[in-house]
Amino acid sequence: MREDDPEQAGMLLADVLLPLALPGTLTYHVPDALAGSVAAGRRVTVPLGTRRASGFVVAVRRGTLPPEAAARLRDVQAVPEDQPGLEPAFVRFLVEAAKYYFAPPGEALRAALPRAAEGPVRRERFVLPAAGAAAAGRLGERQRALLAALAERGELTQAEAEHELGVTRASLRALAARELVRLEEREPPDPFAALPPSERSAPPEPTPAQQAAIAGILAATRAGQYRGFLLHGVTASGKTEVYLRCAAEVLQAGRACLVLVPEIALTPQLVGRFRARLGEGVAVVHSAVSARERRRAWAALQAGRARVAVGARSALFAPVRDLALVVVDEEHDPSFKQAERFRYHARDLALLRARSAGAVVVLGSATPSLESFRNAHTGKLELLELPERATPRPLPEVRLCDLRQRRRCHVRHPFLSLELVEALERVLQRGEQAILFLNRRGFAPAAVCSTCGAFVACPSCGVALAYHKARNALLCHYCAFDRAVPERCEACGGPELDLRGLGTERVVAAVQELFPAARVARLDSDVAPGATGERVLERLRARALDVLVGTQMVTKGHD
């Protein structure tokens, strides 16, 4: 309890934001000994109940309190000098973001802070070839495929072995017991640490449309005030080149920029291009980076050693200092929505953060969201257009194949058109690569009784469970509930369940059957956690794959 203070009319108060689910900030008294150190953005140590807590100062003010409240007010205990604070504008942004979404401001702060250094390090199991692998003896088809993949690629993660090749954990343990493979646990590699040293690349000459967009954005950054742009450019119109040129000028002016992409799998490709043009001072921030690397990137940005942050939606909360430019690539993408804990839309908060920092924000897309398109036509955003491709290459030919006409479908795989099969054959004969996109993962979207027509449903969501062949299980794509495939229909007792529909696993199986010599891989959310998705894309870039089958991850920005 504080003693009554006759000078309380001039009390120095600090509003402190703590990473806790509290309804607002907490107010503390700043003692005279700390008055010169406590300022907006500084990290402070304060009492909270019977313990100490660490938070950030939102504001410092002089205030008058009733005697009873003044007596209960507690003091700020310390200002750690070895722990740098945050920019005051960034702390205010966190409070405003929480207010916008009716969430506790501490949840927004928790989303921004890196994971605690003392937390457990996530480890992943890798499968490596063993010395006795040549004398394999009798093995199943999937086990032989695993050994062949290890001979070609050197090592696989356990997730890759399970999801790409269908090898179960029990089978892996059996192979390890026979000393045909080795199982090794280690921290998953940072996909960005493995990137080759970037060479400074000469920028291409911008098209007139690109030059006009660059000039408009740079004029706004030089003014040092908030402005928002919608960069609407057709596919391959050179939107990334616009980002790079604007970022380069921002860095030359001694300021910083933040770049958001929708998918983690796209980040390494963009990081490589930014490092090639801007140097190595590019920090990578997203959930798939190891805790150690994320803390390192957070500290470099907080201290101003790195002035470019690139990442998925969580990079929105990177502590970039002196922010001048925010880029949201593929701004229409639903992946920018965070649906757990502190729920937010990264595109909308990018606008709020740019406004708080007095920065310029650029939303880029070939197919803008309706919200952004409307805002561009009502004056909230300024519309910049890139109507033509940056290279003389024409837009690709698009052909629609009506699969309802049976004569145009493959006999054994009626979900593949003859045109597609013939085109794949020509591509493989020329030694080129192909990407097949399907918006459903798994093998089949539903298991349906051939007698009564009932489908196996999720007990919580009521939707049909999708069959995943690699796991030999039925899975709910909404809540992740899974179960074994029933031997009989649970509604009528019918003896046969028909696997209806099409998923990426079924397409992979069909392509492998039609073209056994082709190197085929799958990329969807089943095989893309952590660095695994980047490993698949790296194989594609290294031409170690002929055909890539996947969901929306294969459609975004792969050059």
Coordinates of C-alpha atoms in Angstrom, one line a residue:
M1 CA 0.0 0.0 0.0
R2 CA 1.3 3.5 -0.8
E3 CA 1.4 6.3 1.7
D4 CA -0.7 9.4 1.1
D5 CA 1.4 11.8 -1.0
P6 CA 0.7 15.5 -0.8
E7 CA 2.2 15.8 -4.3
Q8 CA -0.1 13.3 -5.8
A9 CA -1.7 15.9 -8.1
G10 CA 1.6 15.6 -10.0
M11 CA 2.0 11.9 -9.8
L12 CA 3.9 10.3 -12.7
L13 CA 1.9 7.4 -14.0
A14 CA 2.7 4.7 -16.5
D15 CA 0.1 2.6 -18.4
V16 CA 1.7 -0.8 -18.9
L17 CA 0.7 -3.5 -21.4
L18 CA 1.3 -7.0 -20.2
P19 CA 1.2 -10.2 -22.3
L20 CA -1.9 -11.5 -20.4
A21 CA -5.6 -11.7 -21.2
L22 CA -6.5 -8.6 -19.2
P23 CA -9.2 -6.3 -20.3
G24 CA -6.8 -3.4 -20.7
T25 CA -3.5 -1.8 -19.6
L26 CA -2.6 -1.5 -15.9
T27 CA -1.5 1.8 -14.3
Y28 CA 1.6 2.0 -12.1
H29 CA 3.3 4.9 -10.2
V30 CA 6.7 5.8 -11.6
P31 CA 9.1 6.5 -8.7
D32 CA 11.5 9.4 -8.9
A33 CA 14.5 7.2 -9.3
L34 CA 13.0 5.8 -12.5
A35 CA 11.4 8.9 -13.9
G36 CA 14.1 9.5 -16.4
S37 CA 14.1 5.9 -17.7
V38 CA 10.4 5.1 -18.0
A39 CA 9.1 6.2 -21.4
A40 CA 6.6 4.9 -24.0
G41 CA 7.8 1.7 -25.6
R42 CA 10.2 0.8 -22.8
R43 CA 10.2 -2.7 -21.2
V44 CA 9.5 -2.5 -17.5
T45 CA 9.2 -4.9 -14.6
V46 CA 6.1 -4.4 -12.4
P47 CA 4.4 -6.2 -9.5
L48 CA 1.4 -8.3 -10.3
G49 CA -0.3 -9.9 -7.3
T50 CA 2.4 -11.7 -5.5
R51 CA 4.8 -12.0 -8.5
R52 CA 6.7 -9.8 -10.9
A53 CA 5.7 -9.4 -14.6
S54 CA 7.4 -7.9 -17.6
G55 CA 5.5 -5.6 -20.0
F56 CA 5.8 -2.5 -22.2
V57 CA 4.8 1.1 -21.4
V58 CA 2.0 2.4 -23.6
A59 CA 2.0 5.9 -22.3
V60 CA 3.5 8.0 -19.5
R61 CA 1.3 10.8 -18.0
R62 CA 0.7 13.1 -15.0
G63 CA -2.5 12.3 -13.2
T64 CA -4.6 12.9 -10.2
L65 CA -6.1 10.0 -8.3
P66 CA -8.5 9.8 -5.3
P67 CA -6.6 9.2 -2.0
E68 CA -7.9 5.6 -1.8
A69 CA -6.7 4.8 -5.3
A70 CA -3.4 6.5 -4.8
A71 CA -2.8 4.5 -1.6
R72 CA -3.4 1.2 -3.6
L73 CA -1.2 2.2 -6.5
R74 CA 2.0 0.2 -6.9
D75 CA 5.4 1.3 -8.2
V76 CA 7.2 0.3 -11.4
Q77 CA 10.0 -1.9 -10.0
A78 CA 12.7 -1.8 -12.7
V79 CA 13.6 -0.8 -16.3
P80 CA 15.9 -3.5 -17.6
E81 CA 18.7 -1.8 -19.6
D82 CA 19.8 -5.0 -21.3
Q83 CA 16.4 -5.6 -22.9
P84 CA 15.5 -3.1 -25.6
G85 CA 12.0 -1.8 -25.8
L86 CA 9.6 -1.4 -28.7
E87 CA 8.8 1.7 -30.8
P88 CA 6.0 3.6 -29.1
A89 CA 4.0 3.6 -32.4
F90 CA 4.2 -0.2 -32.5
V91 CA 2.9 -0.6 -28.9
R92 CA 0.1 1.8 -29.7
F93 CA -0.7 -0.3 -32.8
L94 CA -1.0 -3.4 -30.7
V95 CA -3.5 -1.7 -28.4
E96 CA -5.5 -0.4 -31.4
A97 CA -5.5 -3.8 -33.1
A98 CA -6.9 -5.5 -30.0
K99 CA -9.5 -2.8 -29.7
Y100 CA -10.5 -3.2 -33.4
Y101 CA -11.1 -6.9 -32.8
F102 CA -12.6 -6.6 -29.3
A103 CA -9.8 -8.7 -27.9
P104 CA -7.6 -8.2 -24.8
P105 CA -4.6 -6.1 -25.7
G106 CA -2.3 -8.5 -24.0
E107 CA -3.3 -11.2 -26.5
A108 CA -2.1 -8.9 -29.3
L109 CA 1.2 -8.4 -27.4
R110 CA 1.5 -12.1 -26.9
A111 CA 1.1 -12.6 -30.7
A112 CA 4.0 -10.2 -31.3
L113 CA 6.5 -11.5 -28.7
P114 CA 8.8 -14.4 -29.8
R115 CA 8.4 -17.7 -28.1
A116 CA 10.1 -17.9 -24.7
A117 CA 13.8 -18.9 -24.8
E118 CA 13.2 -21.4 -22.0
G119 CA 10.4 -23.2 -24.0
P120 CA 11.1 -26.7 -25.3
V121 CA 12.8 -26.9 -28.7
R122 CA 10.6 -28.6 -31.3
R123 CA 12.4 -31.7 -32.6
E124 CA 11.7 -33.8 -35.7
R125 CA 12.5 -37.3 -36.6
F126 CA 14.5 -37.9 -39.8
V127 CA 14.9 -41.2 -41.7
L128 CA 18.4 -41.9 -43.1
P129 CA 19.8 -44.9 -45.1
A130 CA 21.8 -47.5 -43.1
A131 CA 24.8 -49.5 -44.3
G132 CA 22.8 -52.7 -44.8
A133 CA 20.2 -51.1 -47.0
A134 CA 21.5 -52.9 -50.1
A135 CA 20.7 -56.3 -48.7
A136 CA 17.0 -55.6 -48.2
G137 CA 15.6 -59.0 -48.7
R138 CA 11.8 -59.3 -48.7
L139 CA 10.1 -55.9 -48.3
G140 CA 6.7 -54.5 -49.1
E141 CA 6.1 -52.1 -52.0
R142 CA 6.1 -49.0 -49.8
Q143 CA 9.2 -50.1 -47.9
R144 CA 11.1 -50.6 -51.2
A145 CA 9.9 -47.1 -52.4
L146 CA 11.2 -45.6 -49.1
L147 CA 14.7 -47.2 -49.7
A148 CA 14.7 -45.9 -53.3
A149 CA 13.7 -42.4 -52.2
L150 CA 16.5 -42.5 -49.5
A151 CA 19.0 -43.6 -52.1
E152 CA 18.0 -40.6 -54.3
R153 CA 17.5 -37.9 -51.7
G154 CA 19.8 -38.9 -48.8
E155 CA 17.3 -38.4 -46.1
L156 CA 13.5 -37.8 -45.4
T157 CA 11.6 -36.5 -42.5
Q158 CA 9.2 -38.9 -40.9
A159 CA 6.3 -36.8 -42.2
E160 CA 7.6 -37.1 -45.7
A161 CA 7.9 -40.9 -45.4
E162 CA 4.4 -41.2 -44.0
H163 CA 2.5 -38.7 -46.3
E164 CA 4.4 -39.1 -49.6
L165 CA 5.2 -42.8 -49.5
G166 CA 2.6 -44.1 -47.1
V167 CA 5.1 -45.8 -44.8
T168 CA 3.7 -46.2 -41.2
R169 CA 5.7 -45.5 -38.1
A170 CA 5.6 -49.1 -37.2
S171 CA 7.1 -50.0 -40.5
L172 CA 9.8 -47.4 -40.0
R173 CA 10.7 -49.0 -36.6
A174 CA 10.7 -52.4 -38.2
L175 CA 13.2 -51.2 -40.9
A176 CA 15.3 -49.6 -38.2
A177 CA 15.4 -52.8 -36.2
R178 CA 16.6 -54.6 -39.3
E179 CA 19.3 -51.9 -39.7
L180 CA 18.0 -50.9 -43.1
V181 CA 17.4 -47.3 -42.1
R182 CA 18.4 -45.1 -39.3
L183 CA 16.1 -42.9 -37.3
E184 CA 17.5 -39.6 -35.9
E185 CA 15.8 -36.9 -34.0
R186 CA 17.0 -33.3 -34.3
E187 CA 15.8 -29.8 -34.5
P188 CA 14.3 -29.2 -38.0
P189 CA 16.5 -27.2 -40.3
D190 CA 15.7 -23.6 -40.9
P191 CA 14.8 -23.5 -44.6
F192 CA 16.4 -20.1 -45.0
A193 CA 19.7 -21.0 -43.5
A194 CA 20.2 -23.5 -46.4
L195 CA 19.6 -20.8 -49.1
P196 CA 22.8 -20.3 -51.1
P197 CA 24.6 -17.0 -50.6
S198 CA 22.7 -14.4 -52.6
E199 CA 24.4 -12.7 -55.5
R200 CA 23.5 -9.1 -56.2
S201 CA 21.3 -9.3 -59.4
A202 CA 21.0 -6.5 -61.9
P203 CA 17.4 -5.2 -61.8
P204 CA 15.5 -5.5 -65.1
E205 CA 14.4 -2.4 -66.9
P206 CA 10.8 -1.6 -65.7
T207 CA 7.9 -1.3 -68.1
P208 CA 6.1 2.1 -68.3
A209 CA 3.3 0.7 -66.1
Q210 CA 5.8 -0.5 -63.5
Q211 CA 7.6 2.8 -63.6
A212 CA 4.4 4.7 -63.0
A213 CA 3.5 2.5 -60.0
I214 CA 7.1 2.8 -58.6
A215 CA 7.0 6.6 -58.9
G216 CA 3.6 6.9 -57.2
I217 CA 4.7 4.7 -54.3
L218 CA 8.1 6.3 -53.8
A219 CA 6.5 9.8 -53.9
A220 CA 4.3 8.7 -51.0
T221 CA 7.2 7.2 -49.0
R222 CA 9.2 10.4 -49.4
A223 CA 6.3 12.4 -48.0
G224 CA 6.5 10.4 -44.8
Q225 CA 2.7 10.1 -44.4
Y226 CA 0.3 7.3 -44.4
R227 CA -1.1 6.3 -47.9
G228 CA -2.6 3.1 -49.1
F229 CA -2.3 1.6 -52.6
L230 CA -3.9 -1.3 -54.4
L231 CA -1.5 -2.7 -57.0
H232 CA -3.7 -4.6 -59.5
G233 CA -1.5 -6.4 -61.9
V234 CA -2.1 -9.4 -64.2
T235 CA -0.1 -12.6 -63.6
A236 CA 3.6 -12.1 -64.4
S237 CA 3.2 -8.3 -64.7
G238 CA 6.1 -7.7 -62.4
K239 CA 4.5 -6.8 -59.1
T240 CA 7.5 -8.2 -57.2
E241 CA 9.9 -6.0 -59.1
V242 CA 7.8 -3.0 -58.0
Y243 CA 8.1 -4.1 -54.4
L244 CA 11.9 -4.6 -54.7
R245 CA 12.6 -1.2 -56.3
C246 CA 10.5 0.6 -53.7
A247 CA 12.1 -1.4 -50.8
A248 CA 15.6 -0.5 -52.2
E249 CA 14.9 3.2 -52.1
V250 CA 13.4 3.0 -48.6
L251 CA 16.5 1.3 -47.3
Q252 CA 18.7 3.9 -49.0
A253 CA 16.8 6.5 -47.1
G254 CA 17.7 4.7 -43.8
R255 CA 14.2 3.4 -43.2
A256 CA 12.6 -0.1 -43.1
C257 CA 10.0 -2.2 -44.8
L258 CA 7.7 -5.2 -44.0
V259 CA 6.6 -7.8 -46.6
L260 CA 3.8 -10.3 -46.1
V261 CA 3.1 -13.3 -48.2
P262 CA 0.1 -15.7 -47.8
E263 CA 1.9 -19.0 -47.6
I264 CA 4.9 -20.1 -45.6
A265 CA 6.0 -22.2 -48.7
L266 CA 6.3 -19.0 -50.7
T267 CA 8.6 -17.2 -48.2
P268 CA 12.0 -18.8 -49.2
Q269 CA 11.5 -17.9 -52.8
L270 CA 10.7 -14.3 -52.0
V271 CA 13.5 -14.1 -49.4
G272 CA 16.0 -15.2 -52.0
R273 CA 14.9 -12.5 -54.4
F274 CA 15.0 -9.8 -51.7
R275 CA 18.5 -10.9 -50.5
A276 CA 19.8 -11.0 -54.1
R277 CA 18.7 -7.4 -54.5
L278 CA 19.0 -5.8 -51.1
G279 CA 21.7 -7.8 -49.3
E280 CA 21.6 -10.1 -46.4
G281 CA 19.8 -7.8 -43.9
V282 CA 16.5 -9.5 -44.5
A283 CA 14.9 -11.2 -41.5
V284 CA 12.5 -14.1 -41.9
V285 CA 9.5 -14.2 -39.5
H286 CA 6.9 -16.9 -39.5
S287 CA 5.6 -19.9 -37.5
A288 CA 7.7 -22.6 -39.3
V289 CA 11.0 -21.0 -38.4
S290 CA 12.6 -22.6 -35.3
A291 CA 12.2 -20.8 -32.0
R292 CA 15.8 -20.0 -31.9
E293 CA 15.9 -18.4 -35.4
R294 CA 12.7 -16.5 -34.7
R295 CA 14.1 -15.0 -31.5
R296 CA 17.3 -14.1 -33.4
A297 CA 15.3 -12.4 -36.2
W298 CA 13.1 -10.6 -33.6
A299 CA 16.1 -9.2 -31.8
A300 CA 17.8 -8.1 -35.0
L301 CA 14.7 -6.2 -36.1
Q302 CA 14.1 -4.7 -32.6
A303 CA 17.7 -3.4 -32.5
G304 CA 17.6 -2.1 -36.0
R305 CA 20.3 -4.5 -37.4
A306 CA 17.8 -5.9 -39.9
R307 CA 15.5 -3.5 -41.7
V308 CA 13.5 -5.8 -43.9
A309 CA 11.1 -8.4 -42.5
V310 CA 9.6 -11.0 -44.8
G311 CA 7.1 -13.6 -43.7
A312 CA 3.5 -14.9 -43.5
R313 CA 0.8 -13.3 -41.5
S314 CA 2.6 -13.5 -38.1
A315 CA 5.3 -11.2 -39.6
L316 CA 2.8 -8.4 -39.2
F317 CA 3.9 -8.2 -35.6
A318 CA 7.6 -8.1 -36.3
P319 CA 9.2 -5.1 -34.4
V320 CA 10.4 -3.3 -37.5
R321 CA 11.9 0.1 -36.5
D322 CA 11.3 3.2 -38.5
L323 CA 8.8 1.5 -40.8
A324 CA 8.2 3.3 -44.1
L325 CA 6.7 0.6 -46.4
V326 CA 4.3 -2.3 -45.8
V327 CA 3.7 -4.8 -48.7
V328 CA 0.9 -7.4 -48.6
D329 CA 1.4 -9.7 -51.6
E330 CA -1.6 -11.7 -52.8
E331 CA -3.8 -9.5 -50.5
H332 CA -7.0 -11.4 -51.5
D333 CA -5.7 -14.7 -50.0
P334 CA -7.7 -16.2 -47.1
S335 CA -4.5 -17.4 -45.5
F336 CA -4.0 -14.0 -44.1
K337 CA -6.8 -14.7 -41.6
Q338 CA -5.7 -16.0 -38.2
A339 CA -8.5 -18.1 -36.6
E340 CA -6.9 -19.1 -33.3
R341 CA -6.1 -17.2 -30.1
F342 CA -5.9 -13.6 -31.1
R343 CA -8.1 -13.6 -34.3
Y344 CA -7.2 -11.1 -36.9
H345 CA -6.9 -10.4 -40.7
A346 CA -3.3 -9.5 -41.5
R347 CA -4.3 -7.4 -44.5
D348 CA -6.6 -5.2 -42.5
L349 CA -4.1 -4.9 -39.7
A350 CA -1.4 -4.0 -42.2
L351 CA -3.4 -0.9 -43.1
L352 CA -3.8 -0.1 -39.4
R353 CA -0.1 -0.6 -38.7
A354 CA 1.0 1.6 -41.6
R355 CA -1.4 4.3 -40.4
S356 CA 0.1 4.1 -36.9
A357 CA 3.6 4.3 -38.2
G358 CA 3.0 7.0 -40.9
A359 CA 4.0 4.5 -43.5
V360 CA 2.9 3.5 -47.0
V361 CA 1.0 0.3 -47.6
V362 CA 0.8 -1.6 -50.9
L363 CA -1.7 -4.3 -51.4
G364 CA -0.8 -6.4 -54.5
S365 CA -2.9 -8.9 -56.3
A366 CA -3.9 -10.1 -59.8
T367 CA -7.4 -10.8 -58.4
P368 CA -8.1 -8.2 -55.7
S369 CA -10.6 -8.9 -52.9
L370 CA -13.9 -7.2 -53.3
E371 CA -13.2 -5.1 -50.1
S372 CA -9.9 -3.7 -51.5
F373 CA -11.3 -3.2 -55.0
R374 CA -14.2 -1.2 -53.5
N375 CA -11.9 0.8 -51.3
A376 CA -9.8 1.7 -54.4
H377 CA -12.8 3.1 -56.1
T378 CA -14.1 5.1 -53.2
G379 CA -10.8 6.8 -52.4
K380 CA -9.7 4.9 -49.4
L381 CA -6.9 3.3 -51.5
E382 CA -5.2 4.6 -54.6
L383 CA -5.4 2.2 -57.6
L384 CA -2.2 1.4 -59.5
E385 CA -2.6 -1.0 -62.5
L386 CA -0.2 -3.2 -64.4
P387 CA -2.3 -4.4 -67.3
E388 CA 0.3 -6.3 -69.2
R389 CA 3.0 -8.9 -68.6
A390 CA 6.5 -7.6 -67.9
T391 CA 7.9 -10.0 -70.5
P392 CA 6.8 -10.5 -74.1
R393 CA 5.5 -13.9 -73.3
P394 CA 1.7 -14.2 -74.0
L395 CA -0.8 -15.4 -71.4
P396 CA -1.1 -19.2 -71.4
E397 CA -3.8 -20.9 -73.5
V398 CA -6.7 -22.1 -71.4
R399 CA -8.8 -25.1 -72.5
L400 CA -11.9 -26.5 -70.7
C401 CA -12.5 -30.2 -70.9
D402 CA -16.0 -31.5 -70.3
L403 CA -15.5 -34.7 -68.2
R404 CA -19.3 -35.5 -68.6
Q405 CA -18.4 -36.7 -72.1
R406 CA -17.1 -40.2 -71.4
R407 CA -15.3 -40.4 -74.7
R408 CA -13.0 -37.6 -73.6
C409 CA -11.9 -39.3 -70.4
H410 CA -9.2 -41.8 -69.7
V411 CA -10.6 -45.3 -69.6
R412 CA -8.9 -46.4 -66.2
H413 CA -9.0 -42.9 -64.7
P414 CA -12.2 -41.2 -65.7
F415 CA -11.4 -38.1 -63.6
L416 CA -8.5 -37.3 -66.0
S417 CA -9.3 -36.0 -69.5
L418 CA -7.5 -37.5 -72.5
E419 CA -6.3 -34.0 -73.3
L420 CA -4.6 -33.8 -69.9
V421 CA -3.0 -37.2 -70.2
E422 CA -1.7 -36.5 -73.7
A423 CA -0.4 -33.1 -72.6
L424 CA 1.5 -34.7 -69.7
E425 CA 3.0 -37.3 -72.0
R426 CA 4.3 -34.6 -74.3
V427 CA 5.7 -32.6 -71.4
L428 CA 7.5 -35.6 -70.0
Q429 CA 8.9 -36.6 -73.4
R430 CA 10.4 -33.1 -73.7
G431 CA 12.0 -33.3 -70.3
E432 CA 9.8 -30.5 -68.9
Q433 CA 7.8 -30.2 -65.7
A434 CA 4.1 -30.0 -64.9
I435 CA 2.0 -28.8 -62.0
L436 CA -1.4 -30.3 -61.3
F437 CA -3.8 -28.3 -59.1
L438 CA -6.7 -29.8 -57.2
N439 CA -8.5 -28.1 -54.4
R440 CA -9.0 -31.3 -52.3
R441 CA -6.4 -33.2 -50.2
G442 CA -6.6 -36.8 -49.3
F443 CA -7.6 -39.7 -51.6
A444 CA -11.4 -39.4 -51.7
P445 CA -13.7 -36.7 -50.1
A446 CA -16.2 -39.3 -48.9
A447 CA -16.8 -42.9 -48.1
V448 CA -20.4 -43.8 -49.2
C449 CA -22.3 -47.0 -48.7
S450 CA -23.1 -48.5 -52.1
T451 CA -26.3 -50.0 -50.7
C452 CA -28.1 -47.2 -48.9
G453 CA -26.0 -44.2 -49.9
A454 CA -25.2 -43.1 -46.3
F455 CA -21.7 -41.5 -45.8
V456 CA -19.4 -41.8 -42.9
A457 CA -19.7 -38.4 -41.1
C458 CA -17.8 -36.5 -38.5
P459 CA -19.6 -36.8 -35.1
S460 CA -18.9 -33.2 -34.3
C461 CA -19.2 -31.4 -37.7
G462 CA -21.6 -33.6 -39.5
V463 CA -19.6 -33.4 -42.7
A464 CA -18.3 -36.4 -44.7
L465 CA -15.0 -37.8 -43.5
A466 CA -12.3 -37.8 -46.3
Y467 CA -10.3 -41.0 -46.9
H468 CA -6.5 -40.5 -46.6
K469 CA -4.8 -43.5 -48.2
A470 CA -1.3 -42.8 -46.7
R471 CA -2.8 -43.0 -43.2
N472 CA -5.5 -45.6 -44.1
A473 CA -8.0 -43.5 -42.1
L474 CA -11.0 -41.2 -42.4
L475 CA -10.3 -37.6 -41.5
C476 CA -12.4 -34.5 -40.9
H477 CA -10.9 -31.5 -42.6
Y478 CA -12.6 -29.1 -40.2
C479 CA -11.8 -30.4 -36.7
A480 CA -9.1 -33.1 -37.6
F481 CA -11.2 -35.9 -36.0
D482 CA -10.0 -39.2 -37.4
R483 CA -11.1 -42.8 -37.3
A484 CA -10.5 -46.2 -38.9
V485 CA -12.4 -47.1 -42.0
P486 CA -15.4 -49.3 -40.9
E487 CA -15.7 -52.7 -42.5
R488 CA -19.4 -52.4 -43.0
C489 CA -21.9 -49.5 -43.3
E490 CA -22.9 -48.4 -39.9
A491 CA -26.3 -47.3 -41.1
C492 CA -27.6 -50.4 -42.9
G493 CA -24.8 -53.0 -42.4
G494 CA -24.0 -53.0 -46.1
P495 CA -20.8 -54.8 -47.0
E496 CA -19.2 -52.3 -49.3
L497 CA -18.1 -48.6 -48.9
D498 CA -17.5 -46.7 -52.1
L499 CA -14.7 -44.1 -52.1
R500 CA -16.4 -41.2 -53.9
G501 CA -14.7 -38.1 -55.4
L502 CA -11.2 -37.0 -56.0
G503 CA -8.3 -35.9 -53.8
T504 CA -4.6 -35.2 -54.4
E505 CA -3.5 -38.6 -53.3
R506 CA -5.7 -40.2 -55.9
V507 CA -4.3 -38.0 -58.6
V508 CA -0.7 -38.9 -57.6
A509 CA -1.6 -42.6 -57.7
A510 CA -3.1 -42.2 -61.2
V511 CA -0.1 -40.2 -62.6
Q512 CA 2.4 -42.7 -61.1
E513 CA 0.4 -45.6 -62.7
L514 CA 0.3 -43.9 -66.1
F515 CA 3.9 -42.7 -66.1
P516 CA 5.9 -45.0 -63.9
A517 CA 9.2 -43.4 -64.8
A518 CA 8.1 -39.9 -63.8
R519 CA 9.2 -38.4 -60.5
V520 CA 5.9 -37.3 -58.8
A521 CA 5.4 -35.5 -55.5
R522 CA 2.5 -34.0 -53.6
L523 CA 2.2 -30.6 -51.9
D524 CA -0.7 -29.9 -49.6
S525 CA -1.3 -29.2 -45.9
D526 CA -0.7 -32.9 -45.1
V527 CA 3.0 -32.7 -46.3
A528 CA 3.8 -29.0 -45.9
P529 CA 4.4 -28.5 -42.1
G530 CA 7.6 -26.8 -41.1
A531 CA 10.4 -27.1 -43.7
T532 CA 8.9 -30.1 -45.4
G533 CA 6.9 -28.1 -48.0
E534 CA 10.0 -26.1 -48.8
R535 CA 11.9 -29.3 -49.4
V536 CA 9.3 -30.3 -52.0
L537 CA 9.6 -27.0 -53.7
E538 CA 13.3 -27.1 -53.7
R539 CA 13.2 -30.4 -55.5
L540 CA 10.9 -28.8 -58.0
R541 CA 13.3 -25.9 -58.5
A542 CA 16.3 -28.3 -58.8
R543 CA 14.4 -30.3 -61.5
A544 CA 14.4 -33.3 -59.3
L545 CA 10.6 -33.6 -59.9
D546 CA 8.7 -34.0 -63.1
V547 CA 5.1 -33.6 -61.8
L548 CA 3.9 -31.8 -58.7
V549 CA 0.4 -32.4 -57.5
G550 CA -1.1 -30.2 -54.9
T551 CA -3.7 -27.9 -53.5
Q552 CA -3.6 -24.1 -53.5
M553 CA 0.0 -24.1 -52.4
V554 CA 1.1 -25.0 -55.9
T555 CA -0.7 -22.1 -57.6
K556 CA 0.9 -19.1 -55.9
G557 CA 3.9 -17.3 -57.4
H558 CA 6.2 -20.2 -58.3
D559 CA 8.4 -18.8 -61.0

